[in-house]
Short mmCIF file of C-alpha atoms and ligand atoms in Angstrom, two decimals:
data_model
loop_
_atom_site.label_atom_id
_atom_site.label_comp_id
_atom_site.label_asym_id
_atom_site.label_seq_id
_atom_site.Cartn_x
_atom_site.Cartn_y
_atom_site.Cartn_z
CA MET A 1 -27.28 -90.98 -80.69
CA ARG A 2 -25.08 -88.99 -83.03
CA VAL A 3 -22.90 -90.25 -85.91
CA GLN A 4 -21.25 -88.59 -88.90
CA VAL A 5 -23.04 -90.84 -91.41
CA ALA A 6 -26.30 -92.86 -91.05
CA ILE A 7 -26.39 -95.71 -93.62
CA VAL A 8 -29.87 -96.91 -94.38
CA GLY A 9 -29.76 -100.52 -95.65
CA GLY A 10 -27.30 -103.31 -94.75
CA GLY A 11 -27.01 -105.02 -98.17
CA PRO A 12 -23.80 -104.99 -100.16
CA ALA A 13 -23.91 -101.17 -100.77
CA GLY A 14 -24.44 -100.35 -97.09
CA HIS A 15 -21.87 -102.74 -95.82
CA LEU A 16 -19.22 -101.73 -98.35
CA LEU A 17 -19.77 -98.09 -97.51
CA GLY A 18 -19.53 -98.94 -93.80
CA GLN A 19 -16.03 -100.49 -94.29
CA LEU A 20 -14.92 -97.67 -96.56
CA LEU A 21 -15.92 -95.05 -94.02
CA HIS A 22 -14.38 -96.99 -91.13
CA ARG A 23 -11.09 -97.05 -93.05
CA ALA A 24 -11.40 -93.29 -93.56
CA GLY A 25 -11.94 -92.69 -89.85
CA ILE A 26 -15.62 -91.62 -90.38
CA ASP A 27 -18.07 -93.04 -87.89
CA ALA A 28 -21.29 -94.54 -89.16
CA ILE A 29 -24.19 -96.72 -88.17
CA VAL A 30 -25.90 -99.21 -90.45
CA ILE A 31 -29.65 -99.48 -90.11
CA GLU A 32 -31.21 -102.56 -91.76
CA GLN A 33 -34.87 -103.45 -91.70
CA ARG A 34 -34.42 -107.18 -91.99
CA SER A 35 -32.56 -109.80 -89.93
CA GLN A 36 -29.00 -110.75 -90.68
CA ASP A 37 -30.12 -114.25 -91.82
CA TYR A 38 -32.70 -112.80 -94.12
CA VAL A 39 -30.20 -110.55 -95.87
CA LEU A 40 -27.76 -113.52 -96.21
CA GLY A 41 -30.54 -115.76 -97.53
CA ARG A 42 -31.12 -113.67 -100.69
CA ILE A 43 -29.43 -115.54 -103.58
CA ARG A 44 -28.50 -112.83 -106.13
CA ALA A 45 -25.30 -111.68 -107.86
CA GLY A 46 -22.57 -114.07 -108.76
CA VAL A 47 -19.98 -112.13 -110.85
CA LEU A 48 -17.62 -109.49 -109.52
CA GLU A 49 -15.71 -107.19 -111.77
CA GLN A 50 -11.94 -106.89 -111.17
CA GLY A 51 -12.40 -103.44 -109.75
CA THR A 52 -14.81 -104.84 -107.21
CA THR A 53 -12.43 -107.59 -106.10
CA GLU A 54 -9.69 -104.97 -105.79
CA LEU A 55 -11.89 -102.88 -103.54
CA LEU A 56 -12.50 -105.89 -101.26
CA ASP A 57 -8.76 -106.38 -101.14
CA GLU A 58 -8.16 -102.74 -100.25
CA LEU A 59 -10.71 -103.17 -97.48
CA GLY A 60 -8.97 -106.23 -96.14
CA VAL A 61 -11.97 -108.46 -96.65
CA GLY A 62 -10.82 -110.34 -99.74
CA ALA A 63 -9.04 -113.38 -98.19
CA ARG A 64 -11.95 -115.86 -98.37
CA MET A 65 -12.87 -114.60 -101.84
CA HIS A 66 -9.42 -115.51 -103.08
CA ARG A 67 -9.54 -118.89 -101.39
CA GLU A 68 -13.10 -119.87 -102.50
CA GLY A 69 -13.92 -117.62 -105.46
CA LEU A 70 -13.39 -118.77 -109.03
CA VAL A 71 -11.38 -116.57 -111.37
CA HIS A 72 -12.86 -116.61 -114.88
CA GLY A 73 -10.99 -115.36 -117.92
CA GLY A 74 -13.81 -115.93 -120.35
CA PHE A 75 -17.35 -117.13 -120.93
CA SER A 76 -19.29 -118.86 -123.64
CA LEU A 77 -21.79 -117.19 -125.90
CA ASP A 78 -23.91 -120.05 -127.34
CA PHE A 79 -26.41 -119.90 -130.21
CA ASP A 80 -27.55 -122.27 -132.91
CA GLY A 81 -26.36 -125.15 -130.72
CA ALA A 82 -22.69 -124.10 -130.88
CA HIS A 83 -20.27 -122.58 -128.31
CA HIS A 84 -18.24 -119.40 -128.95
CA ARG A 85 -15.74 -118.39 -126.26
CA ILE A 86 -15.45 -114.77 -125.36
CA ASP A 87 -11.84 -114.61 -124.16
CA LEU A 88 -12.07 -111.79 -121.67
CA GLN A 89 -8.37 -111.80 -120.86
CA GLN A 90 -7.25 -111.65 -124.47
CA LEU A 91 -9.75 -109.05 -125.42
CA THR A 92 -9.12 -106.73 -122.53
CA GLY A 93 -5.40 -107.05 -122.08
CA GLY A 94 -5.50 -109.44 -119.12
CA LYS A 95 -8.65 -108.52 -117.17
CA GLN A 96 -10.77 -111.19 -115.45
CA VAL A 97 -13.88 -111.57 -113.32
CA MET A 98 -14.43 -113.39 -110.06
CA VAL A 99 -17.32 -115.71 -109.46
CA TYR A 100 -18.19 -115.27 -105.78
CA GLY A 101 -21.74 -115.08 -104.46
CA GLN A 102 -23.29 -111.87 -103.18
CA THR A 103 -24.20 -113.80 -100.02
CA GLU A 104 -20.62 -114.71 -99.35
CA LEU A 105 -19.34 -111.18 -100.02
CA THR A 106 -22.06 -109.70 -97.68
CA HIS A 107 -21.15 -112.33 -95.05
CA ASP A 108 -17.45 -111.31 -95.21
CA LEU A 109 -18.38 -107.67 -94.90
CA MET A 110 -20.73 -108.34 -91.93
CA ASP A 111 -17.99 -110.31 -90.17
CA ALA A 112 -15.48 -107.52 -90.71
CA ARG A 113 -17.94 -104.98 -89.34
CA ALA A 114 -18.64 -107.09 -86.23
CA ALA A 115 -14.94 -107.77 -85.69
CA ALA A 116 -14.23 -104.00 -85.73
CA GLY A 117 -17.01 -103.41 -83.17
CA LEU A 118 -19.08 -101.24 -85.54
CA LYS A 119 -22.71 -100.63 -84.91
CA THR A 120 -25.42 -102.30 -87.08
CA VAL A 121 -29.04 -102.35 -86.18
CA TYR A 122 -30.95 -105.30 -87.68
CA GLU A 123 -34.72 -105.63 -87.74
CA ALA A 124 -35.20 -101.86 -87.62
CA GLU A 125 -38.88 -100.98 -88.14
CA GLN A 126 -40.62 -97.78 -89.30
CA VAL A 127 -37.32 -96.35 -90.64
CA SER A 128 -37.87 -92.68 -91.57
CA LEU A 129 -35.54 -89.91 -92.92
CA HIS A 130 -35.84 -86.30 -91.73
CA ASP A 131 -34.38 -82.87 -92.45
CA PHE A 132 -31.89 -83.91 -95.07
CA ASP A 133 -32.55 -80.63 -96.89
CA GLY A 134 -30.82 -78.85 -93.94
CA GLU A 135 -27.61 -79.19 -91.99
CA HIS A 136 -28.87 -81.65 -89.35
CA PRO A 137 -30.41 -84.74 -90.90
CA LYS A 138 -31.96 -87.46 -88.73
CA VAL A 139 -32.99 -91.03 -89.12
CA ARG A 140 -35.71 -92.46 -86.89
CA TYR A 141 -36.62 -96.06 -86.41
CA THR A 142 -38.06 -98.45 -83.88
CA ASN A 143 -36.37 -101.64 -82.64
CA GLY A 144 -37.94 -104.13 -80.21
CA GLY A 145 -40.78 -101.63 -79.68
CA VAL A 146 -38.40 -98.85 -78.65
CA SER A 147 -38.06 -95.58 -80.70
CA TYR A 148 -34.59 -94.27 -81.65
CA GLU A 149 -33.38 -91.13 -83.33
CA VAL A 150 -29.96 -90.87 -85.03
CA GLU A 151 -28.61 -87.41 -85.62
CA CYS A 152 -26.02 -87.28 -88.42
CA ASP A 153 -24.16 -85.00 -90.90
CA PHE A 154 -25.20 -87.15 -93.89
CA ILE A 155 -27.59 -90.00 -94.77
CA ALA A 156 -26.53 -92.66 -97.23
CA GLY A 157 -29.56 -94.25 -98.85
CA CYS A 158 -28.38 -97.86 -99.52
CA ASP A 159 -31.78 -99.51 -99.05
CA GLY A 160 -32.40 -101.01 -102.50
CA TYR A 161 -35.11 -100.48 -105.01
CA HIS A 162 -38.03 -100.82 -102.52
CA GLY A 163 -36.41 -98.83 -99.79
CA VAL A 164 -37.56 -95.67 -97.95
CA SER A 165 -34.72 -93.37 -99.00
CA ARG A 166 -35.63 -92.66 -102.65
CA ALA A 167 -39.34 -92.64 -101.53
CA SER A 168 -38.50 -89.83 -99.10
CA VAL A 169 -37.43 -87.41 -101.78
CA PRO A 170 -40.18 -85.09 -103.05
CA ALA A 171 -41.40 -86.58 -106.38
CA ASN A 172 -40.91 -83.27 -108.24
CA SER A 173 -37.17 -83.37 -107.35
CA LEU A 174 -36.69 -86.63 -109.06
CA GLN A 175 -36.48 -87.62 -112.79
CA THR A 176 -36.94 -91.28 -113.37
CA TYR A 177 -36.19 -93.46 -116.43
CA GLU A 178 -37.56 -97.00 -116.75
CA ARG A 179 -37.77 -99.89 -119.09
CA VAL A 180 -39.72 -103.02 -117.99
CA TYR A 181 -38.87 -106.15 -120.04
CA PRO A 182 -41.63 -108.49 -121.02
CA PHE A 183 -40.07 -111.49 -119.26
CA GLY A 184 -38.31 -112.59 -116.03
CA TRP A 185 -35.62 -114.98 -114.90
CA LEU A 186 -36.43 -118.23 -113.14
CA GLY A 187 -33.30 -119.13 -111.11
CA ILE A 188 -32.33 -122.39 -109.47
CA LEU A 189 -29.54 -123.21 -107.11
CA ALA A 190 -28.48 -126.92 -106.79
CA ASP A 191 -25.64 -128.82 -105.23
CA THR A 192 -24.59 -130.36 -108.57
CA PRO A 193 -21.32 -129.80 -110.41
CA PRO A 194 -21.64 -126.96 -112.94
CA VAL A 195 -22.21 -128.13 -116.54
CA SER A 196 -19.25 -126.11 -117.78
CA HIS A 197 -16.20 -124.62 -115.99
CA GLU A 198 -17.09 -121.17 -117.42
CA LEU A 199 -20.46 -119.27 -117.60
CA VAL A 200 -22.57 -120.07 -120.63
CA TYR A 201 -25.07 -117.45 -121.98
CA THR A 202 -27.42 -119.10 -124.46
CA ASN A 203 -29.66 -117.50 -127.08
CA HIS A 204 -32.31 -120.02 -127.92
CA ALA A 205 -35.60 -119.83 -129.88
CA ARG A 206 -37.44 -121.02 -126.67
CA GLY A 207 -35.73 -118.27 -124.66
CA PHE A 208 -32.53 -117.24 -122.94
CA ALA A 209 -30.62 -119.62 -120.50
CA LEU A 210 -27.69 -118.98 -118.34
CA CYS A 211 -25.38 -121.58 -116.72
CA SER A 212 -23.52 -120.09 -113.75
CA MET A 213 -22.12 -121.46 -110.51
CA ARG A 214 -21.11 -120.70 -106.93
CA SER A 215 -18.44 -123.33 -106.57
CA PRO A 216 -17.17 -126.50 -108.29
CA ARG A 217 -20.03 -128.33 -106.46
CA ARG A 218 -22.79 -125.78 -106.61
CA SER A 219 -24.62 -124.63 -109.80
CA ARG A 220 -26.75 -121.64 -110.47
CA TYR A 221 -28.93 -121.74 -113.61
CA TYR A 222 -31.47 -119.32 -115.02
CA LEU A 223 -34.19 -119.59 -117.64
CA GLN A 224 -36.09 -116.78 -119.28
CA CYS A 225 -39.66 -117.13 -118.16
CA SER A 226 -42.91 -115.29 -118.74
CA LEU A 227 -44.03 -112.54 -116.32
CA ASP A 228 -47.05 -114.50 -115.17
CA ASP A 229 -45.08 -117.68 -114.45
CA LYS A 230 -45.18 -118.78 -110.81
CA VAL A 231 -42.28 -120.58 -109.02
CA GLU A 232 -44.84 -123.15 -107.67
CA HIS A 233 -45.70 -124.09 -111.26
CA TRP A 234 -42.09 -125.09 -111.96
CA SER A 235 -41.15 -128.48 -110.51
CA ASP A 236 -37.39 -129.19 -110.49
CA ALA A 237 -38.02 -131.84 -113.18
CA ALA A 238 -39.77 -129.25 -115.44
CA PHE A 239 -36.87 -126.78 -114.89
CA TRP A 240 -34.13 -129.34 -115.86
CA ASP A 241 -36.14 -130.51 -118.98
CA GLU A 242 -36.54 -127.01 -120.14
CA LEU A 243 -32.89 -126.14 -119.49
CA ARG A 244 -31.80 -129.23 -121.44
CA ARG A 245 -33.96 -128.09 -124.42
CA ARG A 246 -32.22 -124.71 -124.53
CA LEU A 247 -28.60 -125.88 -124.09
CA ALA A 248 -26.30 -126.96 -126.92
CA PRO A 249 -26.50 -130.79 -127.33
CA ASP A 250 -23.12 -131.64 -125.68
CA LEU A 251 -23.99 -129.56 -122.57
CA ALA A 252 -27.61 -131.00 -122.46
CA GLU A 253 -26.03 -134.43 -122.37
CA ARG A 254 -23.51 -133.56 -119.67
CA LEU A 255 -25.95 -131.67 -117.40
CA VAL A 256 -26.08 -133.13 -113.95
CA THR A 257 -29.42 -132.52 -112.20
CA GLY A 258 -30.45 -132.68 -108.58
CA PRO A 259 -32.90 -131.26 -106.08
CA SER A 260 -33.04 -127.43 -106.02
CA ILE A 261 -32.03 -125.68 -102.83
CA GLU A 262 -33.50 -122.39 -104.00
CA LYS A 263 -35.88 -121.35 -106.73
CA SER A 264 -37.11 -117.88 -107.50
CA ILE A 265 -38.39 -115.57 -110.25
CA ALA A 266 -37.02 -112.05 -110.80
CA PRO A 267 -38.68 -109.67 -113.22
CA LEU A 268 -36.20 -107.72 -115.44
CA ARG A 269 -36.09 -103.94 -115.57
CA SER A 270 -33.85 -100.96 -116.14
CA PHE A 271 -34.41 -97.97 -113.91
CA VAL A 272 -32.54 -94.80 -113.06
CA ALA A 273 -33.44 -92.02 -110.64
CA GLU A 274 -31.71 -88.68 -111.07
CA PRO A 275 -30.09 -86.93 -109.30
CA MET A 276 -28.53 -89.21 -106.75
CA ARG A 277 -28.14 -86.51 -104.16
CA PHE A 278 -30.80 -84.32 -102.34
CA GLY A 279 -29.08 -81.97 -99.92
CA ARG A 280 -27.52 -84.28 -97.37
CA LEU A 281 -29.16 -87.50 -98.60
CA PHE A 282 -27.03 -89.56 -101.08
CA LEU A 283 -28.60 -92.58 -102.86
CA ALA A 284 -26.30 -95.49 -103.75
CA GLY A 285 -26.80 -98.87 -105.44
CA ASP A 286 -30.20 -100.33 -106.23
CA ALA A 287 -31.84 -97.45 -104.35
CA ALA A 288 -30.94 -95.25 -107.29
CA HIS A 289 -30.77 -97.66 -110.21
CA ILE A 290 -31.59 -101.17 -111.36
CA VAL A 291 -30.23 -103.09 -114.29
CA PRO A 292 -31.40 -106.42 -115.72
CA PRO A 293 -28.97 -109.13 -114.48
CA THR A 294 -27.82 -110.15 -117.98
CA GLY A 295 -24.61 -108.05 -117.79
CA ALA A 296 -23.91 -108.89 -114.11
CA LYS A 297 -23.64 -105.19 -113.30
CA GLY A 298 -25.95 -104.45 -110.36
CA LEU A 299 -23.75 -105.24 -107.41
CA ASN A 300 -20.67 -103.83 -109.23
CA LEU A 301 -22.43 -100.54 -109.73
CA ALA A 302 -23.35 -100.38 -106.01
CA ALA A 303 -19.65 -100.89 -105.28
CA SER A 304 -18.53 -98.03 -107.59
CA ASP A 305 -21.23 -95.72 -106.18
CA VAL A 306 -20.10 -96.17 -102.57
CA ARG A 307 -16.50 -95.83 -103.56
CA TYR A 308 -17.24 -92.32 -104.95
CA LEU A 309 -19.36 -91.55 -101.89
CA ALA A 310 -16.72 -92.60 -99.38
CA ARG A 311 -14.16 -90.46 -101.21
CA ALA A 312 -16.46 -87.50 -101.29
CA LEU A 313 -17.23 -87.78 -97.65
CA ALA A 314 -13.53 -88.06 -96.75
CA GLU A 315 -12.87 -84.93 -98.79
CA PHE A 316 -15.69 -83.14 -96.97
CA TYR A 317 -14.19 -83.92 -93.55
CA ALA A 318 -10.80 -82.76 -94.86
CA GLY A 319 -12.33 -79.49 -95.83
CA SER A 320 -13.56 -79.75 -99.46
CA ARG A 321 -17.12 -80.01 -100.74
CA THR A 322 -16.06 -80.69 -104.36
CA GLY A 323 -16.56 -84.44 -104.20
CA LEU A 324 -20.08 -84.13 -102.71
CA ASP A 325 -21.03 -81.68 -105.44
CA HIS A 326 -19.84 -84.05 -108.17
CA TYR A 327 -21.10 -87.23 -106.59
CA SER A 328 -24.34 -87.54 -108.56
CA ASP A 329 -22.94 -86.62 -111.96
CA THR A 330 -19.87 -88.82 -111.56
CA CYS A 331 -21.92 -91.83 -110.55
CA LEU A 332 -24.46 -91.35 -113.23
CA ARG A 333 -21.87 -91.37 -116.03
CA ARG A 334 -20.79 -94.86 -115.06
CA VAL A 335 -24.38 -95.94 -114.18
CA TRP A 336 -25.71 -95.02 -117.65
CA LYS A 337 -22.91 -96.95 -119.40
CA ALA A 338 -23.79 -100.02 -117.37
CA VAL A 339 -27.56 -99.40 -118.04
CA ARG A 340 -26.75 -99.24 -121.71
CA PHE A 341 -24.64 -102.43 -121.64
CA SER A 342 -27.19 -104.39 -119.64
CA TRP A 343 -30.05 -103.31 -121.91
CA TRP A 344 -28.03 -104.20 -125.04
CA PHE A 345 -26.95 -107.68 -123.72
CA THR A 346 -30.52 -108.34 -122.60
CA SER A 347 -31.89 -107.33 -125.99
CA LEU A 348 -29.30 -109.55 -127.78
CA MET A 349 -29.89 -112.73 -125.73
CA HIS A 350 -33.62 -112.92 -125.11
CA LYS A 351 -36.65 -113.93 -127.02
CA PHE A 352 -38.92 -110.90 -127.37
CA PRO A 353 -42.64 -111.61 -127.87
CA ASP A 354 -43.21 -108.66 -130.17
CA THR A 355 -40.16 -108.45 -132.54
CA GLY A 356 -40.97 -111.48 -134.69
CA GLY A 357 -38.74 -112.93 -137.43
CA PHE A 358 -37.06 -109.54 -138.08
CA GLY A 359 -35.89 -109.21 -134.54
CA GLN A 360 -34.48 -112.78 -134.48
CA LYS A 361 -32.59 -112.20 -137.72
CA VAL A 362 -31.03 -109.01 -136.43
CA GLN A 363 -30.04 -110.82 -133.18
CA HIS A 364 -28.49 -113.53 -135.22
CA ALA A 365 -26.51 -111.12 -137.38
CA GLU A 366 -25.24 -109.31 -134.30
CA LEU A 367 -24.21 -112.56 -132.57
CA ASP A 368 -22.41 -113.61 -135.72
CA TYR A 369 -20.73 -110.14 -135.92
CA LEU A 370 -19.71 -110.40 -132.21
CA ILE A 371 -17.90 -113.71 -132.55
CA HIS A 372 -16.08 -112.77 -135.81
CA SER A 373 -15.18 -109.11 -135.18
CA PRO A 374 -12.42 -108.61 -132.60
CA ALA A 375 -13.59 -105.00 -132.25
CA ALA A 376 -17.16 -106.07 -131.42
CA GLY A 377 -15.82 -108.79 -129.12
CA ALA A 378 -13.59 -106.27 -127.36
CA ALA A 379 -16.53 -103.89 -126.82
CA LEU A 380 -18.49 -106.70 -125.19
CA ALA A 381 -15.48 -107.87 -123.08
CA GLU A 382 -14.44 -104.39 -121.76
CA ASN A 383 -18.01 -103.73 -120.55
CA TYR A 384 -18.26 -107.22 -118.99
CA VAL A 385 -15.10 -106.96 -116.95
CA GLY A 386 -16.12 -103.42 -115.95
CA LEU A 387 -15.37 -99.94 -117.32
CA PRO A 388 -12.85 -97.79 -115.35
CA LEU A 389 -13.98 -95.52 -112.64
CA GLU A 390 -14.83 -91.96 -113.72
CA THR A 391 -12.97 -89.06 -112.21
CA TRP A 392 -14.29 -85.78 -110.99
P1 RFL B 1 -29.96 -104.52 -101.82
O1 RFL B 1 -29.11 -105.77 -102.01
O2 RFL B 1 -31.36 -104.61 -102.22
O3 RFL B 1 -29.84 -104.14 -100.34
C1 RFL B 1 -30.71 -103.14 -99.81
C2 RFL B 1 -30.87 -103.42 -98.23
O4 RFL B 1 -31.69 -102.38 -97.69
C3 RFL B 1 -32.64 -103.05 -96.82
N1 RFL B 1 -33.84 -102.10 -96.69
C4 RFL B 1 -33.94 -101.27 -95.70
N2 RFL B 1 -33.26 -101.06 -94.60
C5 RFL B 1 -33.72 -100.07 -93.74
N3 RFL B 1 -34.89 -99.44 -93.93
C6 RFL B 1 -35.62 -99.62 -94.97
N4 RFL B 1 -36.80 -99.00 -95.18
C7 RFL B 1 -35.18 -100.60 -95.96
N5 RFL B 1 -35.69 -101.06 -97.14
C8 RFL B 1 -34.88 -101.98 -97.54
C9 RFL B 1 -33.01 -104.32 -97.53
O5 RFL B 1 -33.50 -105.29 -96.61
C10 RFL B 1 -31.61 -104.74 -98.04
O6 RFL B 1 -30.87 -105.51 -97.12
O7 RFL B 1 -29.23 -103.26 -102.56
P2 RFL B 1 -27.75 -102.85 -102.71
O8 RFL B 1 -26.98 -103.00 -101.45
O9 RFL B 1 -27.73 -101.57 -103.49
O10 RFL B 1 -27.10 -104.03 -103.62
C11 RFL B 1 -27.49 -104.16 -104.96
C12 RFL B 1 -27.44 -105.70 -105.42
O11 RFL B 1 -28.10 -106.50 -104.46
C13 RFL B 1 -27.99 -105.91 -106.79
O12 RFL B 1 -27.63 -104.86 -107.69
C14 RFL B 1 -27.51 -107.29 -107.40
O13 RFL B 1 -28.01 -108.38 -106.70
C15 RFL B 1 -27.99 -107.41 -108.93
N6 RFL B 1 -27.58 -108.64 -109.45
C16 RFL B 1 -26.33 -108.89 -109.95
N7 RFL B 1 -25.41 -107.93 -109.78
C17 RFL B 1 -24.07 -108.19 -110.20
O14 RFL B 1 -23.22 -107.26 -110.09
N8 RFL B 1 -23.66 -109.38 -110.73
C18 RFL B 1 -24.58 -110.38 -110.85
O15 RFL B 1 -24.19 -111.46 -111.33
C19 RFL B 1 -25.96 -110.16 -110.49
N9 RFL B 1 -26.86 -111.12 -110.61
C20 RFL B 1 -28.57 -109.72 -109.54
C21 RFL B 1 -28.11 -110.89 -110.18
C22 RFL B 1 -29.85 -109.59 -109.13
C23 RFL B 1 -30.77 -110.54 -109.30
N10 RFL B 1 -32.06 -110.33 -108.84
C24 RFL B 1 -32.72 -111.24 -107.88
C25 RFL B 1 -32.71 -109.10 -109.06
C26 RFL B 1 -28.99 -111.97 -110.42
C27 RFL B 1 -30.36 -111.76 -109.92
C28 RFL B 1 -31.32 -112.91 -110.19
C1 PHB B 2 -25.28 -115.46 -111.22
O1 PHB B 2 -24.43 -116.39 -111.07
O2 PHB B 2 -26.19 -115.29 -110.42
C2 PHB B 2 -25.18 -114.66 -112.40
C3 PHB B 2 -24.11 -114.75 -113.29
C4 PHB B 2 -24.08 -113.93 -114.38
C5 PHB B 2 -25.08 -113.06 -114.67
C6 PHB B 2 -26.18 -112.95 -113.76
C7 PHB B 2 -26.19 -113.76 -112.64
O3 PHB B 2 -25.04 -112.23 -115.79
#
């Protein structure tokens, strides 16, 4: 078969790109190695920047998000047992974020793709990329024991951190930058009312804690944990006890607990691979970069990458290569700002095993500065709601 663009990976980046290309009249296939249920079962991001929600509206897939998502104009930064509200709206001139799960967003995109009759292959095995250094790239895969080859003009590598796309690039063409943090996040999902109507980021001597949500009846909580912790070692009761210890007293008292419906551990890392283009292969989303979840930036970066990519491809089919040539540099400028922000927010909020009393004092001074200086508060807020798209 032949298409203009072969999209490898059917997570949020791949599905968003699919919709963007469809709107631009560019035909594409999405090739996903897992089943649809598996992709929808991964509990991940929860916070969408305003730019991401606007993108979903532009694509005509925002209706359910507006019905069921929760608009948040601020969050709480807690330390020393006290709450400090970061008023996003006031600090950014009216910007807000949307709490809407990645699973829901992906579901909406999958539905829109199916309704438009666009082709997606699930459970593709042995996916491999070929000839993207020339004019006629190909993607091969097997499905149900049958081998397929897709000829295309371009390959979009939207297959996440562990995908085949970045791995297909010769190592000497890639420069990678990485920071691995000495802790992870243990996350729990429960059908209990959230402890607060806004998100609460807590710096505590025992480690970071985050109170988030998916709906007024479904909570999402995270605890900083050690890298050798195992989910099986954390009973629900142990999780709730530890969360109560880290929360400010009024929240600890209000916390409603219940059986977990999902529990997982994610290690934290920052990672960037440069460039994001090799001939006719373009990397987007987690395939090219990873940020720790503290700043809620990963999914939003995937959205801005594919926005640039769709625009560049539309320009190409209209006769200009400029966008394609600027794709990598333009993405990376925004990516590095989000990498910086996520690293900074992670460093501010977590307990580091090796920084001792000095590190804690500096964290404390910075938190104090943040809540008293409108300039510092505004810098946090404008990054949290999302920096503007770069232009080329
Ligand atoms: P994904 O979601 O990993 O999707 C990649 C898809 O590619 C498939 N795949 C392949 N397909 C074909 N052939 C192959 N060889 C393939 N190999 C893999 C995979 O099965 C998968 O379906 O990457 P994508 O689309 O770039 O999306 C990125 C986001 O998923 C990620 O950045 C966010 O989840 C990060 N993140 C958050 N981001 C936010 O913006 N806001 C948040 O609040 C937020 N919270 C989080 C997060 C990530 C977390 N974890 C678990 C790391 C919270 C957590 C705990
Ligand atoms: C989430 O709800 O999963 C979530 C929210 C905010 C973050 C990270 C994750 O910073």
